[in-house]
Amino acid sequence: MDVKSAFLNGDLKEEVYVEQPAGFISTGNEHKVFKLKKALYGLHQAPRAWNAKLDETLLSFRFRRSPSEHAIYTRRNGEAQLVVGVYVDDLVIIGASCDDIKQFKKEMADAFKMSDLGLLRYYLGIEVRQSARGTSISQGAYAAKILERSGMAGCNPCQVPMATRLKLSKRSTEPLVDATAYRSIVGSLRYLVNTRPDLAFAVGYVSRFLEEPRKDHLAAVKQILRYVAGTKSWGLRYERKKESKSS
């Protein structure tokens, strides 16, 4: 689900005044200003005000916020659990009971203007496919963007993300490379690891050299990119648990 004009729902605790916008100036009161009751887009405190409003609303719906991940909320109804993931104004809803999900959607629609986007298919660069057999997640489009941004879109793929027994050092005497570009590529690859655990070790290794990357460090990163080029469609699959037949 998506909250329409989310930031406009935030309640302001501070006193904020704005000038009358062009085209909406009250005749005879040109010298006056407006005192805001709600947040506006562009205010520094608007994102925080919206987050506080959403948090207050979900807690009033008997949700509990995760103590370790504040963007995750859970609510139990007997044995069934409802999980809601929040990213600014987007909500991912997960639950074992369709009735609980419908009830929550109705509660949110009563509290805010909402858009129901249906079954989850794409979220924060992660592609989601759901079927009766299970759920698979991948980042093929995101991987393609990484290759394009790094100038490796047409590169020859390789079979492994890192050469066997590769040894890199911070004391390397190879020439320095553009640190900003290196950090950008490695940072993007770290996000790709969300659905590609086969990259975790190699990406973690090249991440050690973000401070002062050199040519041999970049060569290792390019090997990872060539591996990604040949495995863009790879991801994770979670098989649906088969119900055991009663004897």
GROMACS .gro file of C-alpha atoms in nm:
model
  247
    1MET     CA    1   0.000   0.000   0.000
    2ASP     CA    2   0.103   0.360  -0.057
    3VAL     CA    3  -0.001   0.665   0.145
    4LYS     CA    4  -0.105   0.954  -0.079
    5SER     CA    5   0.062   1.290   0.002
    6ALA     CA    6   0.202   1.130   0.317
    7PHE     CA    7   0.400   1.429   0.448
    8LEU     CA    8   0.087   1.644   0.461
    9ASN     CA    9  -0.045   1.422   0.742
   10GLY     CA   10   0.235   1.505   0.984
   11ASP     CA   11   0.143   1.710   1.292
   12LEU     CA   12   0.387   1.991   1.370
   13LYS     CA   13   0.508   2.044   1.727
   14GLU     CA   14   0.704   2.359   1.641
   15GLU     CA   15   0.560   2.696   1.539
   16VAL     CA   16   0.616   2.733   1.166
   17TYR     CA   17   0.498   3.025   0.953
   18VAL     CA   18   0.496   3.057   0.574
   19GLU     CA   19   0.437   3.347   0.341
   20GLN     CA   20   0.123   3.352   0.133
   21PRO     CA   21   0.202   3.174  -0.196
   22ALA     CA   22   0.184   3.361  -0.526
   23GLY     CA   23  -0.167   3.349  -0.668
   24PHE     CA   24  -0.328   3.285  -0.326
   25ILE     CA   25  -0.259   3.616  -0.154
   26SER     CA   26  -0.555   3.741   0.049
   27THR     CA   27  -0.647   4.093  -0.065
   28GLY     CA   28  -0.606   4.342   0.215
   29ASN     CA   29  -0.399   4.096   0.421
   30GLU     CA   30  -0.086   4.088   0.208
   31HIS     CA   31   0.134   4.154   0.512
   32LYS     CA   32   0.007   3.848   0.701
   33VAL     CA   33   0.154   3.497   0.706
   34PHE     CA   34   0.008   3.150   0.761
   35LYS     CA   35   0.072   2.943   1.072
   36LEU     CA   36   0.099   2.578   0.977
   37LYS     CA   37  -0.099   2.311   1.160
   38LYS     CA   38   0.029   2.028   0.941
   39ALA     CA   39   0.361   1.967   0.769
   40LEU     CA   40   0.435   2.070   0.412
   41TYR     CA   41   0.668   1.913   0.160
   42GLY     CA   42   1.001   2.093   0.181
   43LEU     CA   43   1.003   2.142   0.557
   44HIS     CA   44   1.305   1.994   0.733
   45GLN     CA   45   1.083   1.835   0.998
   46ALA     CA   46   0.822   1.698   0.751
   47PRO     CA   47   0.969   1.343   0.722
   48ARG     CA   48   1.003   1.309   1.099
   49ALA     CA   49   0.653   1.447   1.159
   50TRP     CA   50   0.509   1.192   0.914
   51ASN     CA   51   0.702   0.906   1.073
   52ALA     CA   52   0.576   1.007   1.418
   53LYS     CA   53   0.218   1.022   1.286
   54LEU     CA   54   0.241   0.679   1.124
   55ASP     CA   55   0.405   0.530   1.434
   56GLU     CA   56   0.129   0.670   1.655
   57THR     CA   57  -0.138   0.534   1.418
   58LEU     CA   58   0.007   0.182   1.398
   59LEU     CA   59   0.050   0.163   1.776
   60SER     CA   60  -0.315   0.265   1.813
   61PHE     CA   61  -0.401  -0.033   1.589
   62ARG     CA   62  -0.238  -0.260   1.853
   63PHE     CA   63   0.084  -0.308   1.657
   64ARG     CA   64   0.419  -0.346   1.831
   65ARG     CA   65   0.730  -0.185   1.687
   66SER     CA   66   1.038  -0.402   1.659
   67PRO     CA   67   1.298  -0.292   1.916
   68SER     CA   68   1.584  -0.377   1.677
   69GLU     CA   69   1.429  -0.253   1.348
   70HIS     CA   70   1.197   0.045   1.393
   71ALA     CA   71   1.054   0.012   1.041
   72ILE     CA   72   0.895  -0.325   1.125
   73TYR     CA   73   0.562  -0.356   1.310
   74THR     CA   74   0.384  -0.676   1.417
   75ARG     CA   75   0.037  -0.761   1.544
   76ARG     CA   76  -0.094  -1.097   1.661
   77ASN     CA   77  -0.444  -1.232   1.627
   78GLY     CA   78  -0.435  -1.565   1.805
   79GLU     CA   79  -0.175  -1.777   1.626
   80ALA     CA   80  -0.177  -1.557   1.313
   81GLN     CA   81   0.077  -1.276   1.292
   82LEU     CA   82   0.061  -0.966   1.074
   83VAL     CA   83   0.389  -0.797   0.978
   84VAL     CA   84   0.413  -0.450   0.827
   85GLY     CA   85   0.734  -0.310   0.678
   86VAL     CA   86   0.754   0.067   0.638
   87TYR     CA   87   0.964   0.268   0.392
   88VAL     CA   88   0.862   0.635   0.414
   89ASP     CA   89   0.507   0.618   0.270
   90ASP     CA   90   0.514   0.262   0.134
   91LEU     CA   91   0.386  -0.033   0.336
   92VAL     CA   92   0.463  -0.399   0.270
   93ILE     CA   93   0.203  -0.618   0.445
   94ILE     CA   94   0.272  -0.983   0.525
   95GLY     CA   95   0.036  -1.217   0.704
   96ALA     CA   96  -0.090  -1.572   0.726
   97SER     CA   97  -0.455  -1.462   0.733
   98CYS     CA   98  -0.617  -1.283   0.437
   99ASP     CA   99  -0.889  -1.155   0.671
  100ASP     CA  100  -0.628  -0.989   0.894
  101ILE     CA  101  -0.468  -0.824   0.592
  102LYS     CA  102  -0.805  -0.695   0.466
  103GLN     CA  103  -0.889  -0.564   0.813
  104PHE     CA  104  -0.560  -0.376   0.834
  105LYS     CA  105  -0.605  -0.228   0.487
  106LYS     CA  106  -0.948  -0.101   0.591
  107GLU     CA  107  -0.803   0.054   0.909
  108MET     CA  108  -0.535   0.235   0.708
  109ALA     CA  109  -0.786   0.353   0.446
  110ASP     CA  110  -1.000   0.500   0.725
  111ALA     CA  111  -0.698   0.683   0.873
  112PHE     CA  112  -0.530   0.809   0.552
  113LYS     CA  113  -0.585   0.837   0.179
  114MET     CA  114  -0.432   0.513   0.053
  115SER     CA  115  -0.350   0.338  -0.272
  116ASP     CA  116  -0.375  -0.041  -0.270
  117LEU     CA  117  -0.099  -0.158  -0.505
  118GLY     CA  118  -0.199  -0.524  -0.490
  119LEU     CA  119   0.039  -0.819  -0.474
  120LEU     CA  120   0.402  -0.723  -0.412
  121ARG     CA  121   0.605  -0.740  -0.733
  122TYR     CA  122   0.878  -0.477  -0.700
  123TYR     CA  123   1.013  -0.301  -0.393
  124LEU     CA  124   1.331  -0.095  -0.347
  125GLY     CA  125   1.503  -0.256  -0.644
  126ILE     CA  126   1.399  -0.608  -0.543
  127GLU     CA  127   1.182  -0.805  -0.785
  128VAL     CA  128   0.934  -1.040  -0.616
  129ARG     CA  129   0.757  -1.335  -0.777
  130GLN     CA  130   0.494  -1.526  -0.584
  131SER     CA  131   0.325  -1.850  -0.680
  132ALA     CA  132   0.157  -2.149  -0.522
  133ARG     CA  133   0.497  -2.319  -0.500
  134GLY     CA  134   0.677  -2.037  -0.320
  135THR     CA  135   0.831  -1.691  -0.341
  136SER     CA  136   1.144  -1.584  -0.529
  137ILE     CA  137   1.331  -1.254  -0.505
  138SER     CA  138   1.598  -1.115  -0.738
  139GLN     CA  139   1.755  -0.787  -0.849
  140GLY     CA  140   1.814  -0.839  -1.220
  141ALA     CA  141   1.722  -0.484  -1.324
  142TYR     CA  142   1.930  -0.338  -1.041
  143ALA     CA  143   2.229  -0.553  -1.140
  144ALA     CA  144   2.197  -0.428  -1.499
  145LYS     CA  145   2.205  -0.068  -1.374
  146ILE     CA  146   2.521  -0.135  -1.174
  147LEU     CA  147   2.692  -0.274  -1.484
  148GLU     CA  148   2.578   0.021  -1.694
  149ARG     CA  149   2.693   0.283  -1.440
  150SER     CA  150   3.032   0.116  -1.406
  151GLY     CA  151   3.086   0.089  -1.782
  152MET     CA  152   3.072  -0.293  -1.773
  153ALA     CA  153   2.740  -0.348  -1.952
  154GLY     CA  154   2.898  -0.531  -2.246
  155CYS     CA  155   3.172  -0.713  -2.057
  156ASN     CA  156   3.255  -1.081  -2.093
  157PRO     CA  157   3.109  -1.282  -1.802
  158CYS     CA  158   3.322  -1.506  -1.581
  159GLN     CA  159   3.244  -1.814  -1.373
  160VAL     CA  160   3.351  -1.704  -1.022
  161PRO     CA  161   3.326  -1.370  -0.835
  162MET     CA  162   3.686  -1.382  -0.712
  163ALA     CA  163   4.004  -1.556  -0.819
  164THR     CA  164   4.119  -1.846  -0.603
  165ARG     CA  165   4.367  -1.746  -0.328
  166LEU     CA  166   4.350  -1.380  -0.428
  167LYS     CA  167   4.544  -1.165  -0.182
  168LEU     CA  168   4.492  -0.788  -0.166
  169SER     CA  169   4.657  -0.546   0.073
  170LYS     CA  170   4.607  -0.191   0.195
  171ARG     CA  171   4.982  -0.151   0.147
  172SER     CA  172   4.955  -0.212  -0.226
  173THR     CA  173   5.196  -0.008  -0.441
  174GLU     CA  174   4.962  -0.008  -0.743
  175PRO     CA  175   4.844   0.333  -0.872
  176LEU     CA  176   4.551   0.497  -0.696
  177VAL     CA  177   4.206   0.493  -0.863
  178ASP     CA  178   3.904   0.722  -0.829
  179ALA     CA  179   3.793   0.657  -0.469
  180THR     CA  180   3.444   0.802  -0.519
  181ALA     CA  181   3.368   0.578  -0.817
  182TYR     CA  182   3.512   0.274  -0.635
  183ARG     CA  183   3.298   0.337  -0.327
  184SER     CA  184   2.989   0.388  -0.541
  185ILE     CA  185   3.031   0.054  -0.719
  186VAL     CA  186   3.111  -0.140  -0.402
  187GLY     CA  187   2.819   0.024  -0.220
  188SER     CA  188   2.584  -0.082  -0.500
  189LEU     CA  189   2.718  -0.437  -0.488
  190ARG     CA  190   2.662  -0.448  -0.113
  191TYR     CA  191   2.293  -0.380  -0.174
  192LEU     CA  192   2.286  -0.651  -0.440
  193VAL     CA  193   2.401  -0.900  -0.173
  194ASN     CA  194   2.046  -0.882  -0.028
  195THR     CA  195   1.939  -1.139  -0.287
  196ARG     CA  196   2.282  -1.268  -0.386
  197PRO     CA  197   2.456  -1.429  -0.087
  198ASP     CA  198   2.705  -1.588  -0.331
  199LEU     CA  199   2.858  -1.239  -0.362
  200ALA     CA  200   2.883  -1.174   0.012
  201PHE     CA  201   3.244  -1.282   0.068
  202ALA     CA  202   3.389  -1.119  -0.243
  203VAL     CA  203   3.205  -0.790  -0.187
  204GLY     CA  204   3.302  -0.790   0.181
  205TYR     CA  205   3.666  -0.841   0.082
  206VAL     CA  206   3.684  -0.549  -0.163
  207SER     CA  207   3.498  -0.333   0.092
  208ARG     CA  208   3.814  -0.332   0.306
  209PHE     CA  209   3.984  -0.094   0.066
  210LEU     CA  210   3.730   0.189   0.044
  211GLU     CA  211   3.960   0.442   0.209
  212GLU     CA  212   4.241   0.430  -0.049
  213PRO     CA  213   4.152   0.199  -0.339
  214ARG     CA  214   4.418   0.106  -0.590
  215LYS     CA  215   4.432  -0.052  -0.934
  216ASP     CA  216   4.451  -0.412  -0.810
  217HIS     CA  217   4.152  -0.352  -0.580
  218LEU     CA  218   3.952  -0.219  -0.874
  219ALA     CA  219   4.051  -0.521  -1.082
  220ALA     CA  220   3.897  -0.745  -0.816
  221VAL     CA  221   3.578  -0.538  -0.825
  222LYS     CA  222   3.564  -0.571  -1.204
  223GLN     CA  223   3.588  -0.949  -1.169
  224ILE     CA  224   3.281  -0.939  -0.943
  225LEU     CA  225   3.103  -0.728  -1.204
  226ARG     CA  226   3.187  -0.978  -1.479
  227TYR     CA  227   3.046  -1.254  -1.261
  228VAL     CA  228   2.729  -1.049  -1.205
  229ALA     CA  229   2.699  -0.996  -1.580
  230GLY     CA  230   2.664  -1.370  -1.631
  231THR     CA  231   2.428  -1.426  -1.338
  232LYS     CA  232   2.197  -1.122  -1.343
  233SER     CA  233   1.882  -1.333  -1.318
  234TRP     CA  234   1.998  -1.523  -1.009
  235GLY     CA  235   1.826  -1.470  -0.676
  236LEU     CA  236   1.671  -1.648  -0.381
  237ARG     CA  237   1.375  -1.884  -0.376
  238TYR     CA  238   1.171  -1.973  -0.071
  239GLU     CA  239   0.967  -2.290  -0.119
  240ARG     CA  240   0.621  -2.297   0.029
  241LYS     CA  241   0.597  -2.538   0.319
  242LYS     CA  242   0.404  -2.848   0.225
  243GLU     CA  243   0.120  -2.929   0.458
  244SER     CA  244   0.166  -3.270   0.613
  245LYS     CA  245  -0.118  -3.514   0.557
  246SER     CA  246  -0.283  -3.638   0.869
  247SER     CA  247  -0.260  -4.014   0.922
   0.00000   0.00000   0.00000
